[in-house]
Coordinates of N, CA and C in Angstrom, one line a residue:
M1 N 0.8 -1.2 0.0 CA 0.0 0.0 0.0 C 0.9 1.2 0.0
H2 N 0.7 2.1 -1.0 CA 1.5 3.4 -1.0 C 0.9 4.3 0.0
K3 N 1.8 4.9 0.8 CA 1.4 5.9 1.8 C 0.7 7.1 1.3
R4 N 1.2 7.6 0.1 CA 0.6 8.7 -0.5 C -0.1 8.3 -1.8
F5 N -1.2 9.0 -2.1 CA -2.0 8.7 -3.3 C -1.2 8.9 -4.5
I6 N -0.4 10.0 -4.5 CA 0.3 10.4 -5.7 C 1.4 9.3 -6.1
D7 N 1.8 8.5 -5.1 CA 2.8 7.5 -5.4 C 2.2 6.2 -6.0
R8 N 0.9 6.1 -6.1 CA 0.3 5.0 -6.8 C 0.6 5.0 -8.3
P9 N 0.9 3.9 -8.9 CA 1.2 3.8 -10.3 C 0.0 4.2 -11.2
N10 N -1.2 4.0 -10.7 CA -2.4 4.2 -11.4 C -3.2 5.5 -10.9
A11 N -2.4 6.4 -10.2 CA -3.1 7.6 -9.7 C -3.7 8.5 -10.7
K12 N -2.9 8.7 -11.8 CA -3.4 9.5 -12.9 C -4.7 9.0 -13.5
Q13 N -4.7 7.7 -13.7 CA -5.9 7.0 -14.3 C -7.1 7.2 -13.4
I14 N -6.9 7.0 -12.1 CA -8.0 7.2 -11.2 C -8.6 8.6 -11.2
V15 N -7.7 9.6 -11.2 CA -8.1 11.0 -11.2 C -8.9 11.3 -12.5
S16 N -8.3 10.9 -13.6 CA -8.9 11.3 -14.9 C -10.2 10.6 -15.2
S17 N -10.5 9.4 -14.6 CA -11.7 8.7 -14.8 C -12.8 8.9 -13.7
T18 N -12.5 9.8 -12.8 CA -13.4 10.0 -11.7 C -14.5 11.0 -12.1
E19 N -15.7 10.7 -11.8 CA -16.8 11.6 -12.1 C -17.0 12.6 -11.0
G20 N -17.2 13.9 -11.5 CA -17.4 15.0 -10.5 C -16.1 15.7 -10.1
F21 N -15.0 15.3 -10.7 CA -13.7 16.0 -10.3 C -13.2 16.7 -11.5
R22 N -13.0 18.0 -11.4 CA -12.5 18.8 -12.5 C -11.0 18.9 -12.4
L23 N -10.4 18.6 -13.5 CA -8.9 18.7 -13.6 C -8.6 20.2 -13.9
R24 N -7.7 20.7 -13.1 CA -7.4 22.1 -13.2 C -6.1 22.2 -14.0
T25 N -6.0 23.3 -14.8 CA -4.8 23.5 -15.6 C -4.2 24.8 -15.0
Y26 N -3.0 24.6 -14.4 CA -2.4 25.7 -13.8 C -1.5 26.5 -14.8
G27 N -2.3 27.3 -15.6 CA -1.6 28.0 -16.7 C -1.4 27.2 -17.9
S28 N -0.8 27.8 -18.9 CA -0.4 27.0 -20.1 C 1.0 26.7 -20.2
Y29 N 1.6 26.2 -19.1 CA 3.0 26.0 -18.9 C 3.6 25.1 -20.0
V30 N 3.0 23.9 -20.1 CA 3.5 22.9 -21.1 C 3.5 23.5 -22.5
V31 N 2.4 24.1 -22.9 CA 2.3 24.7 -24.2 C 3.3 25.7 -24.5
W32 N 3.5 26.6 -23.5 CA 4.5 27.7 -23.7 C 5.9 27.1 -23.8
V33 N 6.2 26.1 -23.0 CA 7.6 25.5 -23.0 C 7.8 24.9 -24.4
C34 N 6.8 24.2 -24.9 CA 7.0 23.5 -26.2 C 7.2 24.6 -27.3
L35 N 6.4 25.6 -27.3 CA 6.5 26.7 -28.3 C 7.8 27.4 -28.2
S36 N 8.3 27.6 -27.0 CA 9.6 28.3 -26.8 C 10.7 27.4 -27.3
L37 N 10.6 26.1 -27.0 CA 11.7 25.2 -27.5 C 11.7 25.2 -29.1
I38 N 10.5 25.2 -29.7 CA 10.5 25.2 -31.2 C 11.1 26.4 -31.7
I39 N 10.6 27.6 -31.2 CA 11.1 28.9 -31.6 C 12.6 29.0 -31.4
L40 N 13.1 28.6 -30.3 CA 14.5 28.7 -30.0 C 15.4 27.8 -30.9
A41 N 14.9 26.6 -31.1 CA 15.6 25.6 -32.0 C 15.6 26.2 -33.5
A42 N 14.5 26.7 -33.9 CA 14.4 27.3 -35.3 C 15.3 28.5 -35.4
A43 N 15.4 29.3 -34.4 CA 16.2 30.5 -34.5 C 17.7 30.1 -34.5
A44 N 18.0 29.1 -33.7 CA 19.4 28.6 -33.6 C 19.8 28.0 -35.0
K45 N 18.9 27.2 -35.5 CA 19.2 26.6 -36.8 C 19.4 27.6 -37.9
F46 N 18.6 28.7 -37.9 CA 18.7 29.7 -38.9 C 20.0 30.5 -38.8
I47 N 20.3 30.9 -37.5 CA 21.5 31.7 -37.3 C 22.8 30.9 -37.6
I48 N 22.8 29.6 -37.2 CA 24.0 28.8 -37.5 C 24.2 28.5 -38.9
S49 N 23.1 28.2 -39.7 CA 23.2 27.9 -41.1 C 23.6 29.1 -41.9
D50 N 23.0 30.3 -41.5 CA 23.3 31.5 -42.1 C 24.7 31.9 -41.9
T51 N 25.2 31.7 -40.7 CA 26.6 32.1 -40.4 C 27.6 31.2 -41.2
A52 N 27.3 29.9 -41.2 CA 28.1 28.9 -41.9 C 28.1 29.2 -43.4
T53 N 27.0 29.6 -44.0 CA 26.9 29.9 -45.4 C 27.7 31.1 -45.8
N54 N 27.6 32.2 -45.0 CA 28.3 33.4 -45.2 C 29.8 33.3 -45.0
M55 N 30.2 32.4 -44.1 CA 31.7 32.2 -43.9 C 32.4 31.7 -45.1
F56 N 31.7 30.8 -45.9 CA 32.4 30.2 -47.0 C 32.0 30.9 -48.3
D57 N 31.3 32.0 -48.2 CA 30.9 32.7 -49.4 C 32.0 33.8 -49.8
E58 N 32.3 33.8 -51.1 CA 33.4 34.7 -51.5 C 32.9 36.2 -51.3
N59 N 31.7 36.4 -51.5 CA 31.1 37.7 -51.3 C 30.6 38.0 -49.9
N60 N 31.2 37.3 -48.9 CA 30.8 37.4 -47.6 C 30.9 38.8 -47.0
T61 N 29.9 39.3 -46.5 CA 29.9 40.6 -45.8 C 29.7 40.5 -44.3
L62 N 29.7 39.3 -43.8 CA 29.5 39.0 -42.4 C 30.8 39.3 -41.6
T63 N 30.8 40.2 -40.7 CA 31.9 40.5 -39.9 C 31.9 39.7 -38.6
V64 N 33.1 39.8 -37.9 CA 33.2 39.1 -36.6 C 32.2 39.7 -35.6
A65 N 31.9 41.0 -35.7 CA 31.0 41.6 -34.9 C 29.6 41.1 -35.1
D66 N 29.2 40.8 -36.4 CA 27.9 40.2 -36.7 C 27.8 38.9 -36.0
I67 N 28.8 38.1 -36.1 CA 28.8 36.7 -35.5 C 28.6 36.8 -34.0
L68 N 29.4 37.7 -33.4 CA 29.3 37.9 -31.9 C 27.9 38.3 -31.5
V69 N 27.3 39.2 -32.3 CA 25.9 39.7 -32.0 C 24.9 38.5 -32.1
S70 N 25.1 37.7 -33.1 CA 24.2 36.5 -33.2 C 24.4 35.6 -32.0
I71 N 25.6 35.3 -31.6 CA 25.9 34.5 -30.5 C 25.3 35.0 -29.2
I72 N 25.4 36.4 -29.0 CA 24.9 37.0 -27.8 C 23.4 36.9 -27.8
I73 N 22.8 37.2 -29.0 CA 21.3 37.1 -29.0 C 20.8 35.7 -28.6
M74 N 21.5 34.7 -29.2 CA 21.1 33.3 -28.9 C 21.3 33.0 -27.4
A75 N 22.4 33.5 -26.8 CA 22.7 33.3 -25.4 C 21.7 33.9 -24.5
I76 N 21.3 35.2 -24.9 CA 20.2 35.9 -24.1 C 18.9 35.1 -24.2
A77 N 18.6 34.7 -25.4 CA 17.3 33.9 -25.6 C 17.3 32.6 -24.8
A78 N 18.5 31.9 -24.7 CA 18.6 30.7 -24.0 C 18.5 31.0 -22.5
M79 N 19.1 32.1 -22.0 CA 19.0 32.4 -20.6 C 17.6 32.8 -20.2
V80 N 16.9 33.5 -21.0 CA 15.5 33.9 -20.7 C 14.6 32.7 -20.6
F81 N 14.8 31.8 -21.6 CA 14.0 30.5 -21.6 C 14.4 29.7 -20.4
G82 N 15.7 29.6 -20.0 CA 16.1 28.8 -18.9 C 15.5 29.4 -17.6
A83 N 15.5 30.7 -17.5 CA 14.9 31.4 -16.3 C 13.4 31.1 -16.2
Y84 N 12.7 31.2 -17.3 CA 11.3 30.9 -17.4 C 11.0 29.5 -17.0
L85 N 11.8 28.6 -17.5 CA 11.6 27.2 -17.1 C 11.8 26.9 -15.6
I86 N 12.9 27.5 -15.1 CA 13.2 27.3 -13.7 C 12.1 27.9 -12.8
Y87 N 11.6 29.1 -13.2 CA 10.6 29.8 -12.4 C 9.3 28.9 -12.4
N88 N 8.9 28.3 -13.5 CA 7.7 27.5 -13.5 C 7.9 26.2 -12.8
L89 N 9.1 25.6 -12.8 CA 9.4 24.4 -12.1 C 9.3 24.6 -10.6
M90 N 9.8 25.8 -10.1 CA 9.7 26.1 -8.7 C 8.2 26.4 -8.3
K91 N 7.5 27.0 -9.2 CA 6.1 27.3 -9.0 C 5.3 26.0 -8.9
L92 N 5.6 25.0 -9.8 CA 5.0 23.7 -9.8 C 5.3 23.0 -8.5
K93 N 6.5 23.1 -8.0 CA 6.9 22.5 -6.7 C 6.1 23.0 -5.6
D94 N 5.9 24.3 -5.6 CA 5.1 25.0 -4.5 C 3.7 24.5 -4.5
V95 N 3.1 24.3 -5.7 CA 1.8 23.8 -5.8 C 1.7 22.4 -5.3
I96 N 2.6 21.6 -5.6 CA 2.6 20.2 -5.1 C 2.8 20.2 -3.5
N97 N 3.7 21.0 -3.0 CA 3.8 21.1 -1.5 C 2.6 21.5 -0.8
M98 N 1.9 22.6 -1.4 CA 0.7 23.1 -0.8 C -0.4 22.1 -0.9
T99 N -0.5 21.4 -2.0 CA -1.5 20.4 -2.2 C -1.3 19.2 -1.2
E100 N -0.1 18.8 -1.0 CA 0.2 17.7 -0.1 C -0.1 18.2 1.4
F101 N 0.2 19.4 1.7 CA -0.1 19.9 3.0 C -1.6 19.9 3.2
Q102 N -2.4 20.4 2.2 CA -3.8 20.4 2.3 C -4.4 19.0 2.5
A103 N -3.8 18.0 1.7 CA -4.3 16.6 1.8 C -4.0 16.1 3.2
A104 N -2.8 16.4 3.8 CA -2.5 15.9 5.1 C -3.4 16.5 6.2
L105 N -3.8 17.8 6.0 CA -4.7 18.4 6.9 C -6.1 17.8 6.9
F106 N -6.5 17.5 5.7 CA -7.9 16.9 5.5 C -7.9 15.5 6.0
A107 N -6.8 14.8 5.8 CA -6.7 13.4 6.2 C -6.7 13.3 7.8
S108 N -6.0 14.2 8.4 CA -6.0 14.3 9.9 C -7.3 14.6 10.4
S109 N -8.0 15.6 9.8 CA -9.4 16.0 10.2 C -10.3 14.8 10.1
M110 N -10.2 14.1 9.0 CA -11.1 13.0 8.8 C -10.9 11.9 9.8
R111 N -9.8 11.7 10.4 CA -9.5 10.7 11.3 C -9.8 11.1 12.8
T112 N -10.3 12.3 13.0 CA -10.6 12.8 14.3 C -11.6 11.9 15.0
H113 N -11.4 11.4 16.2 CA -12.3 10.6 17.0 C -12.6 9.3 16.4
T114 N -11.7 8.8 15.5 CA -11.9 7.5 14.9 C -10.8 6.5 15.4
L115 N -11.1 5.2 15.3 CA -10.1 4.2 15.6 C -9.2 3.9 14.3
L116 N -9.9 4.0 13.2 CA -9.2 3.9 11.9 C -10.0 4.5 10.8
C117 N -9.3 4.7 9.7 CA -10.0 5.4 8.5 C -9.4 4.9 7.2
C118 N -10.2 4.7 6.2 CA -9.7 4.4 4.9 C -10.7 4.8 3.9
I119 N -10.2 4.9 2.6 CA -11.1 5.3 1.5 C -11.0 4.2 0.5
V120 N -12.2 3.8 0.0 CA -12.3 2.7 -1.0 C -13.1 3.2 -2.2
D121 N -12.7 2.8 -3.4 CA -13.6 3.2 -4.5 C -14.6 2.1 -4.9
S122 N -15.5 2.4 -5.8 CA -16.6 1.5 -6.1 C -16.1 0.2 -6.8
N123 N -14.8 0.2 -7.3 CA -14.2 -1.0 -7.8 C -13.5 -1.8 -6.8
K124 N -13.7 -1.4 -5.5 CA -13.1 -2.1 -4.4 C -11.6 -2.0 -4.2
N125 N -11.1 -0.9 -4.7 CA -9.7 -0.6 -4.5 C -9.5 0.3 -3.3
V126 N -8.6 0.0 -2.4 CA -8.3 0.9 -1.3 C -7.4 2.0 -1.7
I127 N -7.9 3.2 -1.7 CA -7.2 4.4 -2.2 C -6.3 4.9 -1.1
Y128 N -6.8 4.9 0.1 CA -6.1 5.4 1.3 C -6.4 4.6 2.5
A129 N -5.4 4.3 3.3 CA -5.6 3.6 4.6 C -4.6 4.2 5.6
D130 N -5.1 4.6 6.7 CA -4.2 5.2 7.7 C -3.4 4.1 8.4
S131 N -2.5 4.4 9.3 CA -1.6 3.5 9.9 C -2.4 2.4 10.8
D132 N -3.5 2.8 11.4 CA -4.3 1.9 12.2 C -5.0 0.9 11.3
A133 N -5.5 1.3 10.2 CA -6.2 0.4 9.2 C -5.1 -0.6 8.7
M134 N -3.9 -0.1 8.4 CA -2.9 -1.0 7.9 C -2.5 -2.0 8.9
R135 N -2.5 -1.6 10.2 CA -2.1 -2.5 11.3 C -3.2 -3.6 11.5
L136 N -4.4 -3.2 11.4 CA -5.5 -4.1 11.7 C -5.8 -5.1 10.5
F137 N -5.8 -4.6 9.3 CA -6.2 -5.4 8.2 C -5.1 -6.0 7.4
K138 N -3.9 -5.6 7.6 CA -2.8 -6.2 6.8 C -2.5 -7.6 7.4
N139 N -2.2 -8.5 6.5 CA -1.7 -9.8 6.9 C -0.4 -10.2 6.3
K140 N 0.1 -11.3 6.6 CA 1.5 -11.7 6.1 C 1.5 -11.9 4.6
D141 N 0.4 -12.2 4.0 CA 0.3 -12.5 2.5 C -0.1 -11.2 1.7
N142 N -0.9 -10.4 2.2 CA -1.4 -9.2 1.5 C -1.3 -7.9 2.2
D143 N -1.0 -6.9 1.4 CA -1.1 -5.5 1.9 C -2.5 -5.1 1.8
V144 N -2.9 -3.9 2.3 CA -4.2 -3.4 2.3 C -4.4 -2.7 0.9
E145 N -4.7 -3.4 -0.1 CA -4.8 -2.9 -1.5 C -6.3 -3.0 -2.0
K146 N -7.0 -4.0 -1.5 CA -8.4 -4.2 -2.0 C -9.3 -4.3 -0.8
L147 N -10.6 -4.1 -1.1 CA -11.6 -4.3 -0.1 C -11.6 -5.7 0.5
R148 N -11.3 -6.7 -0.3 CA -11.2 -8.0 0.3 C -10.2 -8.2 1.4
D149 N -9.2 -7.3 1.4 CA -8.2 -7.4 2.5 C -8.8 -6.9 3.8
I150 N -9.8 -5.9 3.7 CA -10.5 -5.4 4.9 C -11.5 -6.5 5.3
L151 N -12.2 -7.1 4.4 CA -13.2 -8.1 4.7 C -12.7 -9.4 5.2
A152 N -11.4 -9.6 5.0 CA -10.7 -10.8 5.5 C -10.5 -10.8 7.0
Y153 N -10.7 -9.6 7.6 CA -10.5 -9.5 9.1 C -11.6 -10.3 9.8
D154 N -11.1 -11.1 10.8 CA -11.9 -12.1 11.5 C -12.8 -11.5 12.5
G155 N -12.6 -10.2 12.7 CA -13.5 -9.5 13.7 C -14.8 -9.0 13.1
L156 N -15.1 -9.4 11.9 CA -16.3 -9.1 11.2 C -17.1 -10.3 10.9
S157 N -18.4 -10.3 11.1 CA -19.2 -11.5 10.8 C -19.4 -11.6 9.3
D158 N -19.8 -12.7 8.8 CA -20.0 -12.9 7.3 C -21.1 -12.0 6.9
G159 N -22.1 -11.9 7.7 CA -23.3 -11.0 7.3 C -22.9 -9.5 7.2
N160 N -22.0 -9.1 8.1 CA -21.6 -7.7 8.1 C -20.6 -7.5 7.0
K161 N -19.8 -8.5 6.6 CA -18.9 -8.3 5.5 C -19.7 -8.1 4.2
A162 N -20.8 -8.8 4.0 CA -21.6 -8.7 2.9 C -22.3 -7.3 2.8
K163 N -22.7 -6.8 4.0 CA -23.2 -5.4 4.0 C -22.2 -4.4 3.6
I164 N -21.0 -4.5 4.1 CA -20.0 -3.6 3.7 C -19.7 -3.6 2.2
D165 N -19.6 -4.8 1.7 CA -19.3 -5.0 0.3 C -20.4 -4.3 -0.6
L166 N -21.6 -4.5 -0.2 CA -22.8 -3.9 -1.0 C -22.8 -2.4 -0.8
A167 N -22.5 -1.9 0.4 CA -22.4 -0.4 0.6 C -21.4 0.3 -0.2
V168 N -20.2 -0.4 -0.3 CA -19.1 0.2 -1.1 C -19.5 0.3 -2.6
V169 N -19.9 -0.9 -3.1 CA -20.3 -1.0 -4.5 C -21.4 0.0 -4.9
N170 N -22.4 0.1 -4.1 CA -23.6 0.9 -4.4 C -23.5 2.3 -3.8
A171 N -22.4 2.6 -3.2 CA -22.3 4.0 -2.6 C -23.4 4.3 -1.6
K172 N -23.7 3.4 -0.7 CA -24.7 3.6 0.3 C -24.1 3.6 1.7
K173 N -24.8 4.3 2.6 CA -24.3 4.4 4.0 C -24.7 3.1 4.7
E174 N -23.7 2.6 5.6 CA -24.0 1.4 6.3 C -23.2 1.4 7.6
E175 N -23.7 0.8 8.6 CA -23.1 0.7 9.9 C -23.1 -0.8 10.4
V176 N -22.0 -1.3 10.8 CA -22.0 -2.7 11.3 C -21.1 -2.8 12.5
S177 N -21.3 -3.8 13.3 CA -20.5 -4.0 14.5 C -19.2 -4.7 14.1
I178 N -18.1 -4.4 14.9 CA -16.8 -5.0 14.6 C -16.1 -5.2 15.9
N179 N -15.4 -6.3 16.0 CA -14.6 -6.6 17.2 C -13.2 -6.0 16.9
Y180 N -12.9 -4.8 17.3 CA -11.7 -4.1 17.0 C -10.6 -4.5 18.0
K181 N -9.4 -4.8 17.5 CA -8.3 -5.1 18.3 C -7.3 -3.9 18.3
N182 N -7.1 -3.3 19.5 CA -6.2 -2.1 19.6 C -4.7 -2.6 19.5
I183 N -3.8 -1.6 19.6 CA -2.4 -1.9 19.4 C -1.9 -2.9 20.5
K184 N -2.6 -2.9 21.6 CA -2.2 -3.8 22.7 C -2.8 -5.2 22.6
G185 N -3.6 -5.4 21.6 CA -4.3 -6.7 21.3 C -5.6 -6.8 22.1
E186 N -6.0 -5.8 22.7 CA -7.3 -5.8 23.5 C -8.5 -5.6 22.6
S187 N -9.6 -6.3 22.9 CA -10.8 -6.2 22.1 C -11.6 -4.9 22.5
V188 N -12.1 -4.2 21.5 CA -12.9 -3.0 21.8 C -14.2 -3.2 21.0
D189 N -15.3 -3.0 21.6 CA -16.6 -3.0 21.0 C -16.7 -1.7 20.1
A190 N -16.8 -1.9 18.8 CA -16.8 -0.7 17.9 C -17.8 -1.0 16.8
I191 N -18.0 0.1 16.0 CA -18.8 0.0 14.8 C -18.0 0.5 13.6
L192 N -18.2 -0.1 12.5 CA -17.6 0.2 11.3 C -18.6 0.9 10.4
V193 N -18.3 2.2 10.0 CA -19.3 3.0 9.3 C -18.8 3.2 7.9
V194 N -19.6 2.9 6.9 CA -19.3 3.2 5.5 C -20.1 4.5 5.1
D195 N -19.4 5.5 4.6 CA -20.1 6.7 4.2 C -19.7 7.1 2.8
P196 N -20.6 7.1 1.8 CA -20.3 7.5 0.5 C -19.8 9.0 0.4
I197 N -18.8 9.3 -0.4 CA -18.4 10.7 -0.6 C -19.2 11.3 -1.7
E198 N -19.7 12.5 -1.4 CA -20.6 13.2 -2.4 C -19.8 13.6 -3.6
R199 N -18.6 14.1 -3.5 CA -17.8 14.5 -4.6 C -16.3 14.4 -4.3
P200 N -15.6 13.7 -5.2 CA -15.9 13.1 -6.4 C -16.7 11.8 -6.2
K201 N -17.5 11.4 -7.1 CA -18.4 10.2 -6.9 C -17.6 8.9 -7.1
G202 N -18.1 7.9 -6.5 CA -17.5 6.6 -6.7 C -16.6 6.2 -5.6
F203 N -16.6 6.9 -4.5 CA -15.7 6.7 -3.4 C -16.5 6.6 -2.1
S204 N -16.0 5.8 -1.1 CA -16.6 5.7 0.2 C -15.5 5.8 1.2
V205 N -15.8 6.4 2.4 CA -14.9 6.5 3.5 C -15.4 5.5 4.5
I206 N -14.4 4.6 5.0 CA -14.8 3.6 6.0 C -14.0 4.0 7.3
R207 N -14.8 4.3 8.3 CA -14.3 4.7 9.6 C -14.8 3.7 10.7
C208 N -13.9 3.6 11.7 CA -14.3 2.7 12.9 C -14.3 3.6 14.1
Y209 N -15.4 3.4 14.9 CA -15.6 4.2 16.1 C -15.7 3.3 17.3
D210 N -15.1 3.7 18.4 CA -15.4 3.1 19.7 C -16.8 3.4 20.1
L211 N -17.6 2.4 20.5 CA -19.0 2.6 20.8 C -19.1 3.6 22.1
K212 N -18.1 3.5 22.9 CA -18.1 4.3 24.2 C -17.8 5.8 23.9
E213 N -17.1 6.0 22.8 CA -16.6 7.4 22.6 C -17.1 8.0 21.3
K214 N -18.0 7.3 20.6 CA -18.5 7.8 19.3 C -19.1 9.1 19.4
V215 N -18.6 10.0 18.6 CA -19.2 11.4 18.5 C -20.2 11.5 17.5
V216 N -21.4 11.9 17.8 CA -22.5 12.0 16.9 C -22.5 13.4 16.2

């Protein structure tokens, strides 16, 4: 199980195929980079070929100063393009850092007053699982990658496993009892709650609450 969603090999596919999520374009960075590269390459080709042609021409009127000016122009253009590229890369890095901070903030908020928390899509893939979910549901053979890994937990009855499965597939709210084992191995009477996420569609959050401490 990848700790971060962006580390998943199919993360881009999940995002692009999710209903109700709008992909944002942070400027036309890629388009401008491609256009700048094409223009810079075309200008370099023209200047180099023109300089080479004039150097071997008997009627050459090209002076050393002209060649130096051409080189300086190319160098300035390359530096401007390089500065533009570096600026946008740094900007992109800032966007990623802020997005990850926001995700960490939301994940921590979602786990408040819970024993564990995970997110599962309608295809029964575990998109996110916190450390407590990993500890409880992981076994020696499988990581927590699929809903079946959660349903394999022996603290759930067969009937409750079926209810959870249907709730995830149909994006319906469900509550079932679970015999939760804490980090000390002690049994805790708890409930497992499946809540469909309104947006983006096709995802459900599964949280476990201690019956004695559940916040309504």
